Coordinates of C-alpha atoms and ligand atoms in Angstrom, one line a residue:
X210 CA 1.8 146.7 -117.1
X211 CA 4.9 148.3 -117.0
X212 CA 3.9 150.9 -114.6
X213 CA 2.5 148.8 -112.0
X214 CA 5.7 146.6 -112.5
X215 CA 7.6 150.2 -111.5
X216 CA 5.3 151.1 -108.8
X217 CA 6.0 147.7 -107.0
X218 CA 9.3 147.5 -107.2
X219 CA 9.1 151.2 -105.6
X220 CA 7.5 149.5 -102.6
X221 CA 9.7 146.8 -102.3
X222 CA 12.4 149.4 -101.4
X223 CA 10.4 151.3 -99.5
X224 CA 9.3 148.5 -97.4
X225 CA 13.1 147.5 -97.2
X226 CA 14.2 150.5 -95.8
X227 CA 11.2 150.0 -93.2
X228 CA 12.5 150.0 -89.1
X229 CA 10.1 150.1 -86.5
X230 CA 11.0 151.6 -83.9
X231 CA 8.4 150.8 -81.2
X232 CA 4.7 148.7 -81.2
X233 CA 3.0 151.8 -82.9
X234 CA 5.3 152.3 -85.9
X235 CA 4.8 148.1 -86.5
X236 CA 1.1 148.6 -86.5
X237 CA 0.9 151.3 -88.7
X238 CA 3.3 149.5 -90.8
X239 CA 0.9 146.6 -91.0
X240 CA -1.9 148.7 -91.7
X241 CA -0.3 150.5 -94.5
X242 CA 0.8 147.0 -95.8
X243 CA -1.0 144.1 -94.9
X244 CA -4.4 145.4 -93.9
X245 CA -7.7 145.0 -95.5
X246 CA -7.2 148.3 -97.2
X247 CA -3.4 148.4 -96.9
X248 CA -1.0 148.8 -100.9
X249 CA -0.9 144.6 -100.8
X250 CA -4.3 143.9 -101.2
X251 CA -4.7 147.6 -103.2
X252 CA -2.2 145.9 -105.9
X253 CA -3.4 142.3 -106.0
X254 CA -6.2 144.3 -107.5
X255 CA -4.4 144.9 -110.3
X256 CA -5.1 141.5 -111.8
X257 CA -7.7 142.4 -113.2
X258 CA -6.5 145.1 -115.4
X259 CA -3.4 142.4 -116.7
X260 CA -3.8 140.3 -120.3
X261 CA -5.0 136.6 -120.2
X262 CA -0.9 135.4 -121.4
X263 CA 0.5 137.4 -118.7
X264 CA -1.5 136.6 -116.0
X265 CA 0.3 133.9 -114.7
X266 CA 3.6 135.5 -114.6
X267 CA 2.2 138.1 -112.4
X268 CA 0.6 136.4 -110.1
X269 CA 4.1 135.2 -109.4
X270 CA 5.3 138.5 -109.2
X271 CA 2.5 139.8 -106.9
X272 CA 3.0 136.5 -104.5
X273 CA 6.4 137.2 -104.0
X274 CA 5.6 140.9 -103.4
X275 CA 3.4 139.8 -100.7
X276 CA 5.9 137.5 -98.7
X277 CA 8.4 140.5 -99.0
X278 CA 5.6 143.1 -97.2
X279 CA 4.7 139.8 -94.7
X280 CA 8.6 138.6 -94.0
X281 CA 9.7 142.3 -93.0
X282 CA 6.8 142.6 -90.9
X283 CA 7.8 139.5 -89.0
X284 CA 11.0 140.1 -88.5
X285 CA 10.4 143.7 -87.2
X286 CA 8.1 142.3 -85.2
X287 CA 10.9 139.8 -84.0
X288 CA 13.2 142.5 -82.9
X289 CA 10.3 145.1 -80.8
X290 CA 9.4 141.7 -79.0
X291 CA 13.0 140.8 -78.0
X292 CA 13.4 144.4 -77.0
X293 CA 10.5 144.7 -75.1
X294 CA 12.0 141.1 -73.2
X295 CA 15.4 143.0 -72.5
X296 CA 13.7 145.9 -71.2
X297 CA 12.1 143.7 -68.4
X298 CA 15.2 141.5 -68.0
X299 CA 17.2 144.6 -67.3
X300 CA 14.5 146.1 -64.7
X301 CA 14.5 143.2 -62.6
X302 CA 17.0 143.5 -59.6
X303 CA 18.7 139.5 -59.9
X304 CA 20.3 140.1 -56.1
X305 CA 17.1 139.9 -54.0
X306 CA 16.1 136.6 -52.0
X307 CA 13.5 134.6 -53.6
X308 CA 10.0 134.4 -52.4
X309 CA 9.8 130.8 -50.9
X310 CA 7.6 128.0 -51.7
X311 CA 5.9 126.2 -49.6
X312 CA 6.8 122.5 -50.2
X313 CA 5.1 120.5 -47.1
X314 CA 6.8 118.8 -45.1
X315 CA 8.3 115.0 -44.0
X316 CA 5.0 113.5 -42.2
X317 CA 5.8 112.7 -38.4
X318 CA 5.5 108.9 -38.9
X319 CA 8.3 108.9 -41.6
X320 CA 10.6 110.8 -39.4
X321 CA 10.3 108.7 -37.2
X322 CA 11.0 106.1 -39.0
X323 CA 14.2 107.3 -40.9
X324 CA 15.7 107.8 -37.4
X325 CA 14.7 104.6 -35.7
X326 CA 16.3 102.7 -39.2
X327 CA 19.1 105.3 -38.9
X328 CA 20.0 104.2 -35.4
X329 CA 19.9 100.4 -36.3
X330 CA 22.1 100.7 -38.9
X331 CA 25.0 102.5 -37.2
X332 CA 25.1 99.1 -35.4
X333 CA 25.3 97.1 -38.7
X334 CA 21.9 96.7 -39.4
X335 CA 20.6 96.6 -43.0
X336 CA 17.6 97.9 -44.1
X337 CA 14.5 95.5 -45.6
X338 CA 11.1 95.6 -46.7
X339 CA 8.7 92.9 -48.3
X340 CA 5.2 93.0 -49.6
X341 CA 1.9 93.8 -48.0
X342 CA 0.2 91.4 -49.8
X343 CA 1.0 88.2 -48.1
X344 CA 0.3 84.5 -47.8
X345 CA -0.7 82.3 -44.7
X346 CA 2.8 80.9 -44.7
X347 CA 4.8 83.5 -44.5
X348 CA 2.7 86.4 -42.0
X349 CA 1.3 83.0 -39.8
X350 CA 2.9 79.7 -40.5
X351 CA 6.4 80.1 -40.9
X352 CA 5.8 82.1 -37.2
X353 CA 4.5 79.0 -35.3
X354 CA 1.2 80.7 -35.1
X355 CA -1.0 77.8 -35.0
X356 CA -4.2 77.1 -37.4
X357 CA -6.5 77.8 -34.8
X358 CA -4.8 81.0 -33.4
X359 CA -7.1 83.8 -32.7
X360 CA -5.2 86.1 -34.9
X361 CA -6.0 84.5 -37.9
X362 CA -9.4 85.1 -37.7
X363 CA -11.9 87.2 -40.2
X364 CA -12.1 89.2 -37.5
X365 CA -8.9 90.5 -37.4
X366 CA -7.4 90.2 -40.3
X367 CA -7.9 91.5 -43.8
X368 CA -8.4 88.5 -46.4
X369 CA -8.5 89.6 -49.6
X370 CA -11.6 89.1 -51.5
X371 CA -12.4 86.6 -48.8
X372 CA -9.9 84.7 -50.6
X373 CA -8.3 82.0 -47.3
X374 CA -4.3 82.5 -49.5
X375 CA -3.5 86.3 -49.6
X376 CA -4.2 88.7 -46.6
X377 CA -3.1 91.9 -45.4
X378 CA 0.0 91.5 -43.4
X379 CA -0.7 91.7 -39.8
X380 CA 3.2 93.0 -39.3
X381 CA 6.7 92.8 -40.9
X382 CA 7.6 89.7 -39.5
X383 CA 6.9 88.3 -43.3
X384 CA 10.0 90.2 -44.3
X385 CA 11.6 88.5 -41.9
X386 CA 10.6 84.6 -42.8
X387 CA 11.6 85.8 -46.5
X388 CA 14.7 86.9 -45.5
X389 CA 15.8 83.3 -43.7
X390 CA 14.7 81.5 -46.3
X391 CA 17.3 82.5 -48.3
X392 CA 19.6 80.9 -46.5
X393 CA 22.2 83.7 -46.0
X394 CA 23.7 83.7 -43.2
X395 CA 24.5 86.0 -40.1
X396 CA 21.3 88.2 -40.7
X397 CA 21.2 92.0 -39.3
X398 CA 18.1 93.2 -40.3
X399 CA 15.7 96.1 -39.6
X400 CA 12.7 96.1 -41.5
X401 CA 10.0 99.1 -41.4
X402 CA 6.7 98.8 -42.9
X403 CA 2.6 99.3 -43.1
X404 CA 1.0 96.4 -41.5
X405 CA -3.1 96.1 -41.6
X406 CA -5.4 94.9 -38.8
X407 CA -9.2 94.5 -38.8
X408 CA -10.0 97.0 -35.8
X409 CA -12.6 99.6 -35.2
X410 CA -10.6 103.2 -35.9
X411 CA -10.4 105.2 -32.3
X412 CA -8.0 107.2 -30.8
X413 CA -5.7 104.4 -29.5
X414 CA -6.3 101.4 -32.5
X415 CA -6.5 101.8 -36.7
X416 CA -7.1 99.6 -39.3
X417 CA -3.3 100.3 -40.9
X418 CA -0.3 101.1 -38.7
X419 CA 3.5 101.1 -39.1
X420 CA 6.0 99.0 -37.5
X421 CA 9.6 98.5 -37.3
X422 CA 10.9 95.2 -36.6
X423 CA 14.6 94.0 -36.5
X424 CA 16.0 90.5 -36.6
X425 CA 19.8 89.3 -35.4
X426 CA 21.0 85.6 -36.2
X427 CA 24.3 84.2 -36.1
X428 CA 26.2 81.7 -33.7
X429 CA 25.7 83.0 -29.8
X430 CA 23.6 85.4 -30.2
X431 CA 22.1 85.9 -26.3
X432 CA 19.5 87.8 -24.9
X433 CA 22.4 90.0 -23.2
X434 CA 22.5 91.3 -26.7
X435 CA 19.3 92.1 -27.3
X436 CA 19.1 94.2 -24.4
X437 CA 22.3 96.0 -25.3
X438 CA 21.3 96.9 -28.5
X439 CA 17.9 97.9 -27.4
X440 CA 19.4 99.9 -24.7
X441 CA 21.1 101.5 -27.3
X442 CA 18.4 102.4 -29.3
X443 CA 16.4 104.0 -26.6
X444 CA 19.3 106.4 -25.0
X445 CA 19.8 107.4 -29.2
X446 CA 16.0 108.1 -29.7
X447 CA 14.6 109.3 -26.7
X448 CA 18.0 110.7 -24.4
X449 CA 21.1 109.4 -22.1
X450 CA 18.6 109.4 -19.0
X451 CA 16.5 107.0 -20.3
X452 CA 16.2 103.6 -18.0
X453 CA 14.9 100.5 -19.0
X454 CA 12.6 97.6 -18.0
X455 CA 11.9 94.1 -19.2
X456 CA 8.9 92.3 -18.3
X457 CA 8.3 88.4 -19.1
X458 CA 5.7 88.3 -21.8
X459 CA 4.6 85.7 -24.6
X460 CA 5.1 85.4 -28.7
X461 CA 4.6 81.7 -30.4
X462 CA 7.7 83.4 -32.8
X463 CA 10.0 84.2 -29.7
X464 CA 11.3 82.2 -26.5
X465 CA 11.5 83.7 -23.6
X466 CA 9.7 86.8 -24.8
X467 CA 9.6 90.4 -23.0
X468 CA 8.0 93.4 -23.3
X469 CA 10.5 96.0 -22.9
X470 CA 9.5 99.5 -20.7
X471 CA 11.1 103.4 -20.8
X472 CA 11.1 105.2 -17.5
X473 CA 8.3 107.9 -18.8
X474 CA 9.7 110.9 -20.9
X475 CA 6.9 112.8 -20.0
X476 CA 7.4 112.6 -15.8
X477 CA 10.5 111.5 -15.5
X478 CA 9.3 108.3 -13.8
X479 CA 7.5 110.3 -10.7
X480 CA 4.0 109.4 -12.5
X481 CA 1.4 111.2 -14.8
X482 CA -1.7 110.4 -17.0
X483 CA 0.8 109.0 -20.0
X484 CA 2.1 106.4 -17.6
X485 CA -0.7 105.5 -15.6
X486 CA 1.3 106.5 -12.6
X487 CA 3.7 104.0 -12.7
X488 CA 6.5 105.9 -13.9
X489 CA 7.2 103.5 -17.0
X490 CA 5.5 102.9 -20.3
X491 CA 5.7 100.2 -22.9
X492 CA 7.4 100.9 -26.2
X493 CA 8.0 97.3 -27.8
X494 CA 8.0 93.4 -27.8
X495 CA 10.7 91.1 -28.5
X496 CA 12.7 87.8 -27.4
X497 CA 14.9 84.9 -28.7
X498 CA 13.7 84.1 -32.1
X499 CA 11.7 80.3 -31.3
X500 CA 14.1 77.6 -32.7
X501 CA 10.5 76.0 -34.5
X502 CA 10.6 79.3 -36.5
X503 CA 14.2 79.2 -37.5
X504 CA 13.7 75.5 -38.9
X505 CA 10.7 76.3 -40.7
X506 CA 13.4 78.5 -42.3
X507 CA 15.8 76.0 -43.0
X508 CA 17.9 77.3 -40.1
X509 CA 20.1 74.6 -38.1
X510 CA 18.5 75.8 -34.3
X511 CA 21.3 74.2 -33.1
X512 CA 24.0 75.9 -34.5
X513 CA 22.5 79.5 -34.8
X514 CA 20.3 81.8 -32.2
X515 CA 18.7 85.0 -33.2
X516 CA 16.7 87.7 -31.2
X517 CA 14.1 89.6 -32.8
X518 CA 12.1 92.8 -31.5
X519 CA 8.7 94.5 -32.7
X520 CA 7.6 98.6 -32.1
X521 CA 5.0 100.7 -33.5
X522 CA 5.4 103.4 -34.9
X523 CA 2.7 105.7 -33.8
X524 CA 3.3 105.0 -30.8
X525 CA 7.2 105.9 -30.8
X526 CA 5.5 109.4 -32.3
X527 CA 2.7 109.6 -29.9
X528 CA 5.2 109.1 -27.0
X529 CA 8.1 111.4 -28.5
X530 CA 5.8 114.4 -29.4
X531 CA 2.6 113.8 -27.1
X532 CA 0.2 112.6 -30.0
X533 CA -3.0 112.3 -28.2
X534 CA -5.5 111.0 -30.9
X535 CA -4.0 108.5 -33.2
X536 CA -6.4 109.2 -36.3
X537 CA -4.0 112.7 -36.8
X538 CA -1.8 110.4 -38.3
X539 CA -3.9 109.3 -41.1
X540 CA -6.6 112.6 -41.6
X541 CA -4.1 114.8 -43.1
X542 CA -4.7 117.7 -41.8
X543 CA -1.4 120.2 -42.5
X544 CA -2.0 122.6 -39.1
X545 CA -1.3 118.9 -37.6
X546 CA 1.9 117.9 -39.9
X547 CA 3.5 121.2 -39.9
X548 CA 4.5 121.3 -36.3
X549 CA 6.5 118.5 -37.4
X550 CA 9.1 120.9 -39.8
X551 CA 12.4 121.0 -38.6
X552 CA 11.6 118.0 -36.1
X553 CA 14.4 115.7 -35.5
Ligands
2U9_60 C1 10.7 86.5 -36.8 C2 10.9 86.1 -35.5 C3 10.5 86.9 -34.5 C4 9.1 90.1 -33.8 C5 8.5 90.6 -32.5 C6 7.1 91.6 -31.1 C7 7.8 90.8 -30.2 C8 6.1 92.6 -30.7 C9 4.5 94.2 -31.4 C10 5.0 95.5 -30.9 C11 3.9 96.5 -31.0 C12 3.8 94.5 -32.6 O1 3.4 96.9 -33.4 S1 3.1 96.1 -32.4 O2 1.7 95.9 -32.1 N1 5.6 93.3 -31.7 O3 5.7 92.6 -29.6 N2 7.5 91.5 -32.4 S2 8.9 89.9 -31.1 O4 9.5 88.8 -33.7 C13 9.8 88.1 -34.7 C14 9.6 88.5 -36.0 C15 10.1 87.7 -37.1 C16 11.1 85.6 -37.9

């Protein structure tokens, strides 16, 4: 008894004094140590050979013995892994340029957008949205679209679960109505937005397309300034040379209503396949805002006017960057959307 309690004491400082100075020397520490046949183990087997009454107090002895062999061992191990860290650290030169990622970039549509709504709002306009899921009222009624108007058929709207209350908005103009009915008064508004339409997908129509719409009301509002600001915003977003066009045209939410033309971007206005030869092409709707729609507001018609204008989106894009197919705007595909980094 005595002699084994010698001899392991004896390894206790001989595992004390125990550095390792590299992977190998820790292995062969653990093998001497901790393996299957390693001096643990070898002296665990000394149980057998200690009384009955003593048993218990060696066992405690031998325990502790082994936590001693298995604590050095971890902490050596510690300090070759943190070593081994500090060696690659060191080796790697911090000063180079990064390799870098990848991250995609802003789809065509969206930089279009930020710009259009960036353009409104240096001339005061706030930006708005509302939902997609609508109600009659507010994406038909409230717009003096009457019950019988062609758009509200099945066949060219979405109704959802055939349910006759809650469609797919067939443009932003709901944003619009829920704006004026809160009652706050002037409103300078530009509202961009997904709108949903029950058409066959080609190159020239989709099923979902994004619009921007923007509403002014406030006392003397005149069409003079509706074609100011719009002249505006086509000089900002195409160029300086840009002329302009308006062409009598009919909305049941706007009177008088116009379609508004650009000289082509593509021609120059001397005539090519974009413009059919006729040196202008369409870019949007708008008009006075109909005095039915501001009452069914709760707007005094008589006191306030408004004007209130519609685009597309795509076609802004299609026009800007000579999109020829409109399904590349929903398919995806990133040898389409990269051309578009850096644009704008
Ligand atoms: C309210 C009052 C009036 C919005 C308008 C248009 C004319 C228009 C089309 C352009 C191409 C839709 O994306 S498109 O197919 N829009 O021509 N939109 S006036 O008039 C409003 C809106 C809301 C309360």
């Amino acid at each position: 008894m005595e002699t084994i309690l010698k001899q392991i004491e004896e390894y206790k400082s001989e595992i004390a004094a125990f550095t390792a100075e590299n992977a190998d020397s820790l292995e062969a520490f653990r093998i001497k140590w901790l393996g299957t046949k390693g001096l643990v183990k070898a002296t665990m087997g000394e149980m057998k050979n200690v009384p009955n009454d003593q048993k218990k107090e060696f066992g405690q002895t031998l325990n502790a013995f082994k936590l001693f062999a298995e604590e050095k061992f971890d902490t050596e191990k510690q300090k070759i892994e943190a070593s081994a860290e500090a060696e690659v650290f060191g080796s790697i030169d911090w000063s180079l340029p990064g390799e870098p990622e990848f991250i995609g970039t802003r789809h065509p549509i969206s930089l279009v957008r930020n710009k259009v709504v960036d353009i409104f709002k240096r001339l005061g306009f706030a930006e708005a949205e509302g939902p997609e899921v609508e109600d009659d009222w507010h994406n038909f009624g409230a717009l003096n679209l009457p019950p019988d108007h062609p758009a509200r058929d099945m066949q060219d709207t979405f109704y959802v679960n055939q349910d006759p209350t809650w469609i797919l908005r067939t443009h932003t103009s709901n944003v619009q109505i829920r704006e004026m009915e809160k009652g706050k008064l002037p409103i300078r508004l530009i509202m961009p937005g997904r709108v949903y339409r029950n058409e066959t997908i080609s190159a020239r129509a989709h099923c979902f397309f994004h619009q921007v719409e923007g509403l002014y009301i406030a006392e003397n509002v005149s069409f003079a300034d509706l074609k100011q600001t719009l002249y505006f915003f086509v000089k900002e977003f195409f160029n300086q040379d840009v002329k302009i066009r308006f062409r009598p045209s009919y909305f049941p939410f706007t009177e008088p209503s116009a379609e508004m033309d650009i000289s082509c971007q593509i021609c120059g206005g001397k005539g090519c396949n974009v413009c059919k030869h006729t040196g202008w092409v369409e870019i949007l709707g708008c008009g006075m805002v109909h005095p039915n729609v501001l009452e069914n507001c709760g707007i005094d018609s008589t006191k306030y006017t408004g004007f209130a204008f519609g685009m597309g989106l795509e076609r802004l894009t299609m026009l800007k960057y000579q999109v020829k197919d409109l399904r590349l705007f929903s398919e995806n595909d990133v040898r389409f959307l990269k051309q578009f980094e850096g644009a704008l």
